[in-house]
Short mmCIF file of C-alpha atoms and ligand atoms in Angstrom, two decimals:
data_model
loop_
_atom_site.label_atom_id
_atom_site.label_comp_id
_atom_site.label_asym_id
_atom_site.label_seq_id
_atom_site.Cartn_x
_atom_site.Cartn_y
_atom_site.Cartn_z
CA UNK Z 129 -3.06 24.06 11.73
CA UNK Z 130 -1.17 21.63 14.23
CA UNK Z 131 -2.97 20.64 17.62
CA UNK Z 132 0.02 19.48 20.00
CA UNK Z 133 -0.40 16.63 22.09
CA UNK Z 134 1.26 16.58 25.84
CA UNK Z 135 4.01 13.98 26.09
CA UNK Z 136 2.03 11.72 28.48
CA UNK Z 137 -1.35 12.55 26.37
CA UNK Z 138 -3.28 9.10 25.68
CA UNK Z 139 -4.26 7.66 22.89
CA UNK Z 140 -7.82 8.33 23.73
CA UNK Z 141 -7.07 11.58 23.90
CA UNK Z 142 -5.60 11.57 20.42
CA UNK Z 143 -8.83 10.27 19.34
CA UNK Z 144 -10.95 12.47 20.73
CA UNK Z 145 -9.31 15.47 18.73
CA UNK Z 146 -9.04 13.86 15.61
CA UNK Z 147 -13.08 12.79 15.72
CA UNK Z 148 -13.62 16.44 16.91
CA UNK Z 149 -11.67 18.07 13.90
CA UNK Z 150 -13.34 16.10 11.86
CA UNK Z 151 -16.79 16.63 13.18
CA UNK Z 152 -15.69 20.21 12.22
CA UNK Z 153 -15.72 18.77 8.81
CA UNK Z 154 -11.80 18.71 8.29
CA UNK Z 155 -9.64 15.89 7.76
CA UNK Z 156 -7.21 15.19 11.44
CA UNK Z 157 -3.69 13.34 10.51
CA UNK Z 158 -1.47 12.07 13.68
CA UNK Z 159 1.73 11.98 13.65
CA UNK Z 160 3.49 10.19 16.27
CA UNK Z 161 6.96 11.92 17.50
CA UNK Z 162 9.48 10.59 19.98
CA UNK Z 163 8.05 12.58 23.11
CA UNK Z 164 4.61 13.37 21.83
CA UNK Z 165 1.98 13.48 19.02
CA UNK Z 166 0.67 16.16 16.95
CA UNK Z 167 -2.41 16.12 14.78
CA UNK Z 168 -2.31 18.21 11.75
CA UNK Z 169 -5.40 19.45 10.26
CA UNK Z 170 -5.90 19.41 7.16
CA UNK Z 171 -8.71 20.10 4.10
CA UNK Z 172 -9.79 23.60 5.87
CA UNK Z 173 -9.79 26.42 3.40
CA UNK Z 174 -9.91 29.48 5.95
CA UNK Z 175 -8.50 29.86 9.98
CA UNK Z 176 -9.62 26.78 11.83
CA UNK Z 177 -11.77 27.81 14.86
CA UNK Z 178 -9.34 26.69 17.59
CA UNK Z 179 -11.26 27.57 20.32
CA UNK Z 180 -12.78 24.26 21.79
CA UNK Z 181 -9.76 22.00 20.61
CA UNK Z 182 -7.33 23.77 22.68
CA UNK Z 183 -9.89 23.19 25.70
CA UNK Z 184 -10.07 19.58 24.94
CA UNK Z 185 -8.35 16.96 27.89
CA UNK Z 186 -4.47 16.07 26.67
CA UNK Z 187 -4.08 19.34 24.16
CA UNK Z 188 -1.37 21.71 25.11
CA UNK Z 189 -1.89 24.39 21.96
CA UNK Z 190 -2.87 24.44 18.25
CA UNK Z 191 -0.52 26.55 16.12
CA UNK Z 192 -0.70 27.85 12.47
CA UNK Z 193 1.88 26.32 10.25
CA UNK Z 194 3.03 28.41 7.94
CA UNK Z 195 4.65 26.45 5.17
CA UNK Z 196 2.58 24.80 2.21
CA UNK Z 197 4.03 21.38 3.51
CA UNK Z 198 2.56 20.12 6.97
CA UNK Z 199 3.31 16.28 7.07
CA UNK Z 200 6.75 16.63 5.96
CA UNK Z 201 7.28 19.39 7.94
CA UNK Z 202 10.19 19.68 11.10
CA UNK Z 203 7.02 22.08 12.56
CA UNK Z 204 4.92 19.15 12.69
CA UNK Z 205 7.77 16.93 13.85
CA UNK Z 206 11.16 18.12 15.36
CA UNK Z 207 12.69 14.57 15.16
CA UNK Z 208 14.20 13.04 11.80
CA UNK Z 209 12.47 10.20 10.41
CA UNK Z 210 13.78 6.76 9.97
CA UNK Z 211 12.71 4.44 7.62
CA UNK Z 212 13.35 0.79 7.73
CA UNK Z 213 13.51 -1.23 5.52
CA UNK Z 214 12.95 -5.24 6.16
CA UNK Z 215 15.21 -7.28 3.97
CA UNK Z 216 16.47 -10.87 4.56
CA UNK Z 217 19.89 -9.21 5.54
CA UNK Z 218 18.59 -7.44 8.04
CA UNK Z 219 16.84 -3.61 8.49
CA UNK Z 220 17.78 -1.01 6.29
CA UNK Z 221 17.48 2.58 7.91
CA UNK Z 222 17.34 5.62 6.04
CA UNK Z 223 17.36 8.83 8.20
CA UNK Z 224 19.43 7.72 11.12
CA UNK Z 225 23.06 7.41 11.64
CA UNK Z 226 23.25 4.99 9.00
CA UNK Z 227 23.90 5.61 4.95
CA UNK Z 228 21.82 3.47 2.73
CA UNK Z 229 23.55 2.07 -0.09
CA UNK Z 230 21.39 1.04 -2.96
CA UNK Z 231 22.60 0.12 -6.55
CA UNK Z 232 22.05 -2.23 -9.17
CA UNK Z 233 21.31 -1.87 -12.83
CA UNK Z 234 18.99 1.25 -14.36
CA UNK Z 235 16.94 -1.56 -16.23
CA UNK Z 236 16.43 -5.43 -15.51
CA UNK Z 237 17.42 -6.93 -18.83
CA UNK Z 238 18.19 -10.36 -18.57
CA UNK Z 239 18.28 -12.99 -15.37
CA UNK Z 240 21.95 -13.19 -16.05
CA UNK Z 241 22.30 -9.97 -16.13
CA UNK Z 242 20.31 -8.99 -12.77
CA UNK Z 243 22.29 -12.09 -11.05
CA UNK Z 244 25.77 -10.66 -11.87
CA UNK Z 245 25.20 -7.03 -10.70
CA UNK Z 246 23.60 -8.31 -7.68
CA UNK Z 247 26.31 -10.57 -6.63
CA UNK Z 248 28.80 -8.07 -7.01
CA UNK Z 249 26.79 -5.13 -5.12
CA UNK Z 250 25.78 -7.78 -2.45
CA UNK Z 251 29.72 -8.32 -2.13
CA UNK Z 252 30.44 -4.72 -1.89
CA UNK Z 253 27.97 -4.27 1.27
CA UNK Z 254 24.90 -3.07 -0.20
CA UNK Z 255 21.55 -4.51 0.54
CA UNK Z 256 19.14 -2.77 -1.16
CA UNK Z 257 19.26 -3.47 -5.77
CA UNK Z 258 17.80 -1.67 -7.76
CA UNK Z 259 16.89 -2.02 -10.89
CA UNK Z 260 13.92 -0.90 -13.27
CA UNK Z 261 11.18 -3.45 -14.59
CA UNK Z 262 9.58 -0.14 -16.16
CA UNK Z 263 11.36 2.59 -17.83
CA UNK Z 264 10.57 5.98 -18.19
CA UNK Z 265 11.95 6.58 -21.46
CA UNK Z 266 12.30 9.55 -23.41
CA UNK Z 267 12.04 7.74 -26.96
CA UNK Z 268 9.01 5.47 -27.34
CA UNK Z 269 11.60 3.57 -29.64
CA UNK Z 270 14.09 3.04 -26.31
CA UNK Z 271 13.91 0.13 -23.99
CA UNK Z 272 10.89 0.76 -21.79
CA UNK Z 273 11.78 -2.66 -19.59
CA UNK Z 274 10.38 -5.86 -19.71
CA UNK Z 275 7.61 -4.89 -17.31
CA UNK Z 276 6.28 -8.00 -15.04
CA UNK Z 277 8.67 -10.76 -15.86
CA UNK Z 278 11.29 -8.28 -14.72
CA UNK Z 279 9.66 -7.85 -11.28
CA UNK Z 280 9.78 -11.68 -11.43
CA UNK Z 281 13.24 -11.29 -12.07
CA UNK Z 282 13.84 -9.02 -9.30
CA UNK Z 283 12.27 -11.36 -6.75
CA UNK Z 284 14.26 -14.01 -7.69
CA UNK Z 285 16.95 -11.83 -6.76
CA UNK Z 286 15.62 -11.10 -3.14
CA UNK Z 287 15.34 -14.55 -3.03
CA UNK Z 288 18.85 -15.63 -3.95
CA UNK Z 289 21.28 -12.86 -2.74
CA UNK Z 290 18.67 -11.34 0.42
CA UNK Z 291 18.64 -8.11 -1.16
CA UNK Z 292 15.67 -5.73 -0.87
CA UNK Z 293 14.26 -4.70 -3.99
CA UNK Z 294 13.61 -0.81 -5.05
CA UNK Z 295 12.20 -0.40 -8.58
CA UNK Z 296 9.87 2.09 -10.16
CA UNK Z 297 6.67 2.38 -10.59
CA UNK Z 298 5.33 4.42 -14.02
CA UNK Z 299 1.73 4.81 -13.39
CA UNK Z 300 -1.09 3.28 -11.54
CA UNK Z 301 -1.40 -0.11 -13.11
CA UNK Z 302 2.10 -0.42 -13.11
CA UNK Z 303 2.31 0.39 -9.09
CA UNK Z 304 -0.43 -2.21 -8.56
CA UNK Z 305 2.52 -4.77 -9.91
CA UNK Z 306 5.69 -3.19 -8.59
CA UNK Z 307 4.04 -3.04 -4.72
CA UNK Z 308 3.54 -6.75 -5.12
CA UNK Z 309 7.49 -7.58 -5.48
CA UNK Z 310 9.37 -4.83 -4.38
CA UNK Z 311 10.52 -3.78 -0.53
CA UNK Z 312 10.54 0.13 -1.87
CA UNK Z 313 8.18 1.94 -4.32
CA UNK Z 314 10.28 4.42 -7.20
CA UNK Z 315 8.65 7.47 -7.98
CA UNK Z 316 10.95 9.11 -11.16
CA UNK Z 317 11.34 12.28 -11.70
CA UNK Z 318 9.13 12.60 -14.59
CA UNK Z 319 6.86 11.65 -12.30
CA UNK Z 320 7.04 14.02 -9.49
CA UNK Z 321 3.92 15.89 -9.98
CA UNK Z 322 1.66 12.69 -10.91
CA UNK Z 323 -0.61 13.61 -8.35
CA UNK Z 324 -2.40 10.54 -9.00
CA UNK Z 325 0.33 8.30 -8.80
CA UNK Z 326 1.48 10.32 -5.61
CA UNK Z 327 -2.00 9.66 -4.56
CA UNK Z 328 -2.02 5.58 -5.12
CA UNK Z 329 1.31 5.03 -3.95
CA UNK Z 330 0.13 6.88 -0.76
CA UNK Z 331 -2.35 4.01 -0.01
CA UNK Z 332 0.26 1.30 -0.59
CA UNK Z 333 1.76 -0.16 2.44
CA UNK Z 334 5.11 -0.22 1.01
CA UNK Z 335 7.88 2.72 1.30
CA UNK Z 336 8.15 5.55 -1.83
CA UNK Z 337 11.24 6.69 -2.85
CA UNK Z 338 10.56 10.15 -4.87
CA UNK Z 339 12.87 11.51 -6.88
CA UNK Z 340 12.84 15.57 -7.39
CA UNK Z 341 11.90 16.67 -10.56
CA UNK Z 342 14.17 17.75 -13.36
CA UNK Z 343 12.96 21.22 -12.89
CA UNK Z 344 11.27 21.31 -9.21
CA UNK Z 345 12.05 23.15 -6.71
CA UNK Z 346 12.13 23.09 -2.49
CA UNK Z 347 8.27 24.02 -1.93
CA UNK Z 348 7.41 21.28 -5.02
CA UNK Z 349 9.44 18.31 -4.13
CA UNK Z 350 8.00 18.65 -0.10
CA UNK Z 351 4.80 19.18 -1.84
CA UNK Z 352 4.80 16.12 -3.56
CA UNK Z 353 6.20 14.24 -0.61
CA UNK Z 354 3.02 15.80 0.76
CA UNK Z 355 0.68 14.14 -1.56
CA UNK Z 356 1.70 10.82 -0.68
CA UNK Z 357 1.87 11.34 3.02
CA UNK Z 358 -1.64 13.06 2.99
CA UNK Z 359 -3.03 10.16 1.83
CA UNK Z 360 -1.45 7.72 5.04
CA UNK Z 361 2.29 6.94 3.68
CA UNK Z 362 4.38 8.34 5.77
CA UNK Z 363 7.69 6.28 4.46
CA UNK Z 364 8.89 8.61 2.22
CA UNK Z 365 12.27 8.96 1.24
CA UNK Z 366 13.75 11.66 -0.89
CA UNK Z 367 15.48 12.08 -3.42
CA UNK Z 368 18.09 14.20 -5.09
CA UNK Z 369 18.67 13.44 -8.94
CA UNK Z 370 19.63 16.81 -10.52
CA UNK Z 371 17.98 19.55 -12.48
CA UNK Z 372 18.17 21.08 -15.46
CA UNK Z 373 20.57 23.82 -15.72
CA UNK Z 374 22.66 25.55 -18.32
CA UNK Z 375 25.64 23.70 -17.90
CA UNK Z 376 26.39 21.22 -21.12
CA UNK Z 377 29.21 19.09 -19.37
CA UNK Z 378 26.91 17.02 -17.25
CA UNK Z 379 23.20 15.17 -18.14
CA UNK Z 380 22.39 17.30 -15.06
CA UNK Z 381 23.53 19.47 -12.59
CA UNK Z 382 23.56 17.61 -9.24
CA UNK Z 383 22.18 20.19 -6.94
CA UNK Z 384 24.05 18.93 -3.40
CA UNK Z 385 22.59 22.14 -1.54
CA UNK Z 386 19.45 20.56 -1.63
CA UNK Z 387 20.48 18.34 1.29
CA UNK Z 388 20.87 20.20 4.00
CA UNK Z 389 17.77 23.06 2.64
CA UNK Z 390 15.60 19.87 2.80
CA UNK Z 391 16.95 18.42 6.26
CA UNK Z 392 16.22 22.42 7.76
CA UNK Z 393 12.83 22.11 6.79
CA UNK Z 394 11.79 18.64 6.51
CA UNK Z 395 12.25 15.20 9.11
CA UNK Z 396 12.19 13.43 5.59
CA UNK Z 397 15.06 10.81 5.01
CA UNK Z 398 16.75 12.57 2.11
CA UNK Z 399 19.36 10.26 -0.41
CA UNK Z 400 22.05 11.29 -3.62
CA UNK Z 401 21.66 9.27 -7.14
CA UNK Z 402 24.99 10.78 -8.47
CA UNK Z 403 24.26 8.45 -11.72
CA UNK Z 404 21.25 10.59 -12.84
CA UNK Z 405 22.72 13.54 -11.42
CA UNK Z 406 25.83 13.57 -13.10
CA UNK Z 407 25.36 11.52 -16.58
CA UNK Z 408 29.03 10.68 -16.94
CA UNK Z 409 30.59 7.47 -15.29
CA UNK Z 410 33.87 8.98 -13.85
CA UNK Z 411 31.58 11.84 -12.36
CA UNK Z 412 29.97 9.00 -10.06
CA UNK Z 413 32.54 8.19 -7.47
CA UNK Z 414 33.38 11.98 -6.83
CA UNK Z 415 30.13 13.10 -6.00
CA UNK Z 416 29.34 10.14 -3.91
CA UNK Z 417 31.81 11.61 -2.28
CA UNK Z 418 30.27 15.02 -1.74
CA UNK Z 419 26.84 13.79 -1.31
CA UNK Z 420 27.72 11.83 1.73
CA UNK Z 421 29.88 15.08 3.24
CA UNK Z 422 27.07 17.51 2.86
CA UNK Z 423 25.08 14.86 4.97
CA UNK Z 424 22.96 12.42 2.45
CA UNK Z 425 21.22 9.50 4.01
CA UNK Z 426 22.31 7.25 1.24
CA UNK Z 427 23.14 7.16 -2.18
CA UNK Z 428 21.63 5.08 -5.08
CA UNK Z 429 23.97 4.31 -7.77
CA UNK Z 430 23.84 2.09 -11.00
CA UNK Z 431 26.09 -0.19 -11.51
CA UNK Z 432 26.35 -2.52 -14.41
CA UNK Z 433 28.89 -5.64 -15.09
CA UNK Z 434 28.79 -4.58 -18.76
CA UNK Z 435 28.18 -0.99 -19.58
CA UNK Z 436 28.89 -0.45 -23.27
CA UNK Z 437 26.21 -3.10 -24.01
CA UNK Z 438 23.21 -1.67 -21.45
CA UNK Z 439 20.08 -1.37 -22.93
CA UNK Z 440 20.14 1.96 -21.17
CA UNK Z 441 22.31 4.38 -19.29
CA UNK Z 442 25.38 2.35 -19.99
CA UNK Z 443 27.09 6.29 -19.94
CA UNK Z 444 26.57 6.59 -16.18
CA UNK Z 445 26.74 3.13 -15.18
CA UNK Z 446 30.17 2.31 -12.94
CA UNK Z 447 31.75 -1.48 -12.79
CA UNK Z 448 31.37 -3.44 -9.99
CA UNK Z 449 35.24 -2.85 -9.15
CA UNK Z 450 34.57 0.87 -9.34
CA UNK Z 451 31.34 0.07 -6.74
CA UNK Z 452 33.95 -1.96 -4.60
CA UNK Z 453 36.46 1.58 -4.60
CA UNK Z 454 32.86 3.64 -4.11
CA UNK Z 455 31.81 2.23 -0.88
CA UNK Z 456 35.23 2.31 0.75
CA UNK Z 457 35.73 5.62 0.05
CA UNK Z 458 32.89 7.05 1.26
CA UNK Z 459 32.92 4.76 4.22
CA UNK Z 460 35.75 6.81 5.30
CA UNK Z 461 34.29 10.13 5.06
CA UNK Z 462 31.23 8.51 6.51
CA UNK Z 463 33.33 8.14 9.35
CA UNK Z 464 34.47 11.39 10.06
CA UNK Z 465 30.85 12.23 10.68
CA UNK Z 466 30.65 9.65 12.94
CA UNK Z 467 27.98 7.44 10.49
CA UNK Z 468 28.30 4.12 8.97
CA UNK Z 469 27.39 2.51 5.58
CA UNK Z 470 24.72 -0.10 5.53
C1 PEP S 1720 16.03 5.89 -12.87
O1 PEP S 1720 16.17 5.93 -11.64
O2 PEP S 1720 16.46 4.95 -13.57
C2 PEP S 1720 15.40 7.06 -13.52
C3 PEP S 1720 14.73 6.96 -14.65
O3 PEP S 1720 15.69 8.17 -12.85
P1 PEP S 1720 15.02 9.63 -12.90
O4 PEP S 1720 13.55 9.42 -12.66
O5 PEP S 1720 15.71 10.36 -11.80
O6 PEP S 1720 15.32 10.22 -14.25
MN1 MN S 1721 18.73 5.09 -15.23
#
C-alpha cells in the first residue's frame, strides 16, 4: 500500500502519516520524488485499513501496489533514480544522462599490480576501480583475495589516482571492512539472495551495487534490491552479469533484455559487466557495445595489465589498450542517445 503525498504536502505532514501507519502497527517508508513524496507501507499481512489515512491533512490517496517489489518500484516513484557517487574527481552519477564507467582488476593482487591498472583506467576516463579484496571463489583451493591489506591497497589507490573504490563484500564481517574503504558496496551474484547480507548492507551508509544472480530472475533481483532498500538504503544500483543458460560458447549468457524489463518496472540505476557476462576477452568490447545501446547506465569491466598471469579471471580480463578502444567506442554510440561517459 502507497499513501501519496500532494506536491506542496509538508514535511509535518509526512510525519504525521508515517507515525499514524505505524501506530497501526506497520512499518511507513518515505520516499522522496521530484514533485512529491509517497510513503509505502510496509510489514502488513492483509488490506491496510485506509480509511483514516486518506482523511489525514496533505494525503491525496493510498493505492494498492500490486507488484512484490514496492521500494524499487516506478509505482512508488515515477522518476529514475540517480546515484552519486563522491570521488576526488568529482560525482559519479548512475541513473541520469551519464554512463558510469567502472573497471579495474577482478582481484587486488599486488600494490604494483592495483597501481598499473589504475593508472591506465584513470587515463582512459574512468573514475570508479574496481577490484576485489574478497573473492567469491568456486574452489576453496583458488585465490580468495588477500582480504584487508587489499582494501588497504585499494585506498591507497583512491588516494593516489582520485578514483572511487567499488569492491565486494562476501558476508557480514567482511562488509563491516569493505564499508570502511570503499565509495560502493559489491554484492556478487552468489550472493543475491543473502538476505542477511542484503539486510546489513542495507544499514550501511554507503551505496550497494547487486549483481543478479546466476539463475534469478525479474521478480528476484527487484526483490533483493528490496531487501536492502527495506532496511533504509536506497542507493542501489543494479546489476546485469549473466545467467546460466544452455549455451557452451560463453561462461554466461549476457541477458541484455534485462535492461530495459528492469528500467519499465523499476527507477533503479541499472549497469552491464560484459566480463562476467561473457567469459571470453574478445566478447568484452562487443557487448559493451550493446549494453550501452539497449540503454545501460554504465558498464563495469575488468581490465588487467597482465592477463595470462591473473590470479583469477585472466580469460575475461581486456588490456588497458583494449579499455582505451572500449571507451571510445561506446562513447560514440553513447552519443547517438544523446548521453555521455563519465
Ligand atoms: C566479480 O565481480 O568479480 C564477481 C565475482 O562477479 P559475480 O558475482 O557476478 O560472479
Ligand atoms: Mn571476476
Amino acid at each position: 500500500m502507497l499513501v501519496v503525498m500532494q506536491s506542496h504536502a509538508t514535511e509535518e505532514q509526512v510525519r504525521a502519516v508515517c507515525q499514524r501507519i505505524e501506530s497501526l502497527g506497520y512499518k511507513a517508508l518515505p520516499v522522496p520524488g521530484a514533485g512529491r513524496t509517497a510513503v509505502c507501507i510496509t510489514g502488513n499481512s492483509g488490506p491496510v485499513d485506509i480509511g483514516s489515512l486518506e482523511a489525514m491533512a496533505g494525503v491525496v490517496e493510498c493505492i494498492a501496489v500490486s507488484k512484490p517489489y514496492k521500494l524499487g518500484s516506478r509505482d512508488v516513484k515515477e522518476e529514475s533514480t540517480v546515484v552519486r557517487i563522491p570521488t576526488p574527481l568529482g560525482d559519479v552519477a548512475f541513473g541520469g544522462r551519464d554512463i558510469a564507467m567502472v573497471a579495474g582488476p577482478c582481484a587486488i593482487e599486488t600494490r604494483e599490480q592495483a597501481f598499473a591498472v589504475a593508472e591506465r583506467v584513470k587515463k582512459a576516463g574512468a573514475r570508479l576501480f574496481r577490484g576485489g579484496a574478497y573473492k567469491p571463489r568456486t574452489s576453496p583451493y583458488s585465490f580468495q583475495g588477500l582480504g584487508e591489506p587489499g582494501l588497504k591497497i585499494l585506498a591507497e589507490v583512491r588516494e593516489r589516482f582520485g578514483l572511487g573504490i567499488v569492491t565486494e563484500a562476501i558476508d557480514n564481517e567482511s562488509l563491516e571492512l569493505v564499508e570502511k574503504y570503499a565509495d560502493v558496496i559489491q554484492i556478487g551474484a552468489r550472493n543475491m539472495q543473502n538476505f542477511s547480507l542484503l539486510k546489513r548492507a542495507g544499514r550501511s551508509q554507503k551505496p550497494v551495487l547487486l549483481k543478479r544472480g546466476m539463475s534469478a530472475t525479474l521478480d528476484e533481483f527487484l526483490m533483493a534490491a528490496e531487501y536492502v532498500m527495506s532496511e533504509g538504503n536506497y542507493n542501489v544500483i543494479l546489476c546485469e552479469r549473466g545467467v546460466r543458460t544452455f549455451s557452451d560458447h560463453t561462461r554466461n549468457t549476457l541477458d541484455l533484455s534485462m535492461i530495459p524489463a528492469v528500467q519499465r518496472r523499476s527507477h533503479l540505476p541499472i549497469v552491464v559487466d560484459p566480463s562476467h557476462g561473457t567469459g571470453k576477452r574478445h566478447k568484452v568490447l562487443p557487448l559493451s557495445r550493446a549494453a550501452v545501446a539497449v540503454g545501460a547506465d554504465g558498464l563495469l569491466v575488468e581490465v588487467h595489465h597482465d592477463p595470462d598471469r591473473a590470479l583469477s579471471d585472466g580469460m575475461q580480463s581486456i588490456l588497458p589498450d583494449e579499455f582505451d578502444e572500449l571507451i571510445r567506442e561506446v562513447r560514440q554510440i553513447a552519443g547517438v542517445l544523446r548521453r555521455t561517459i563519465n
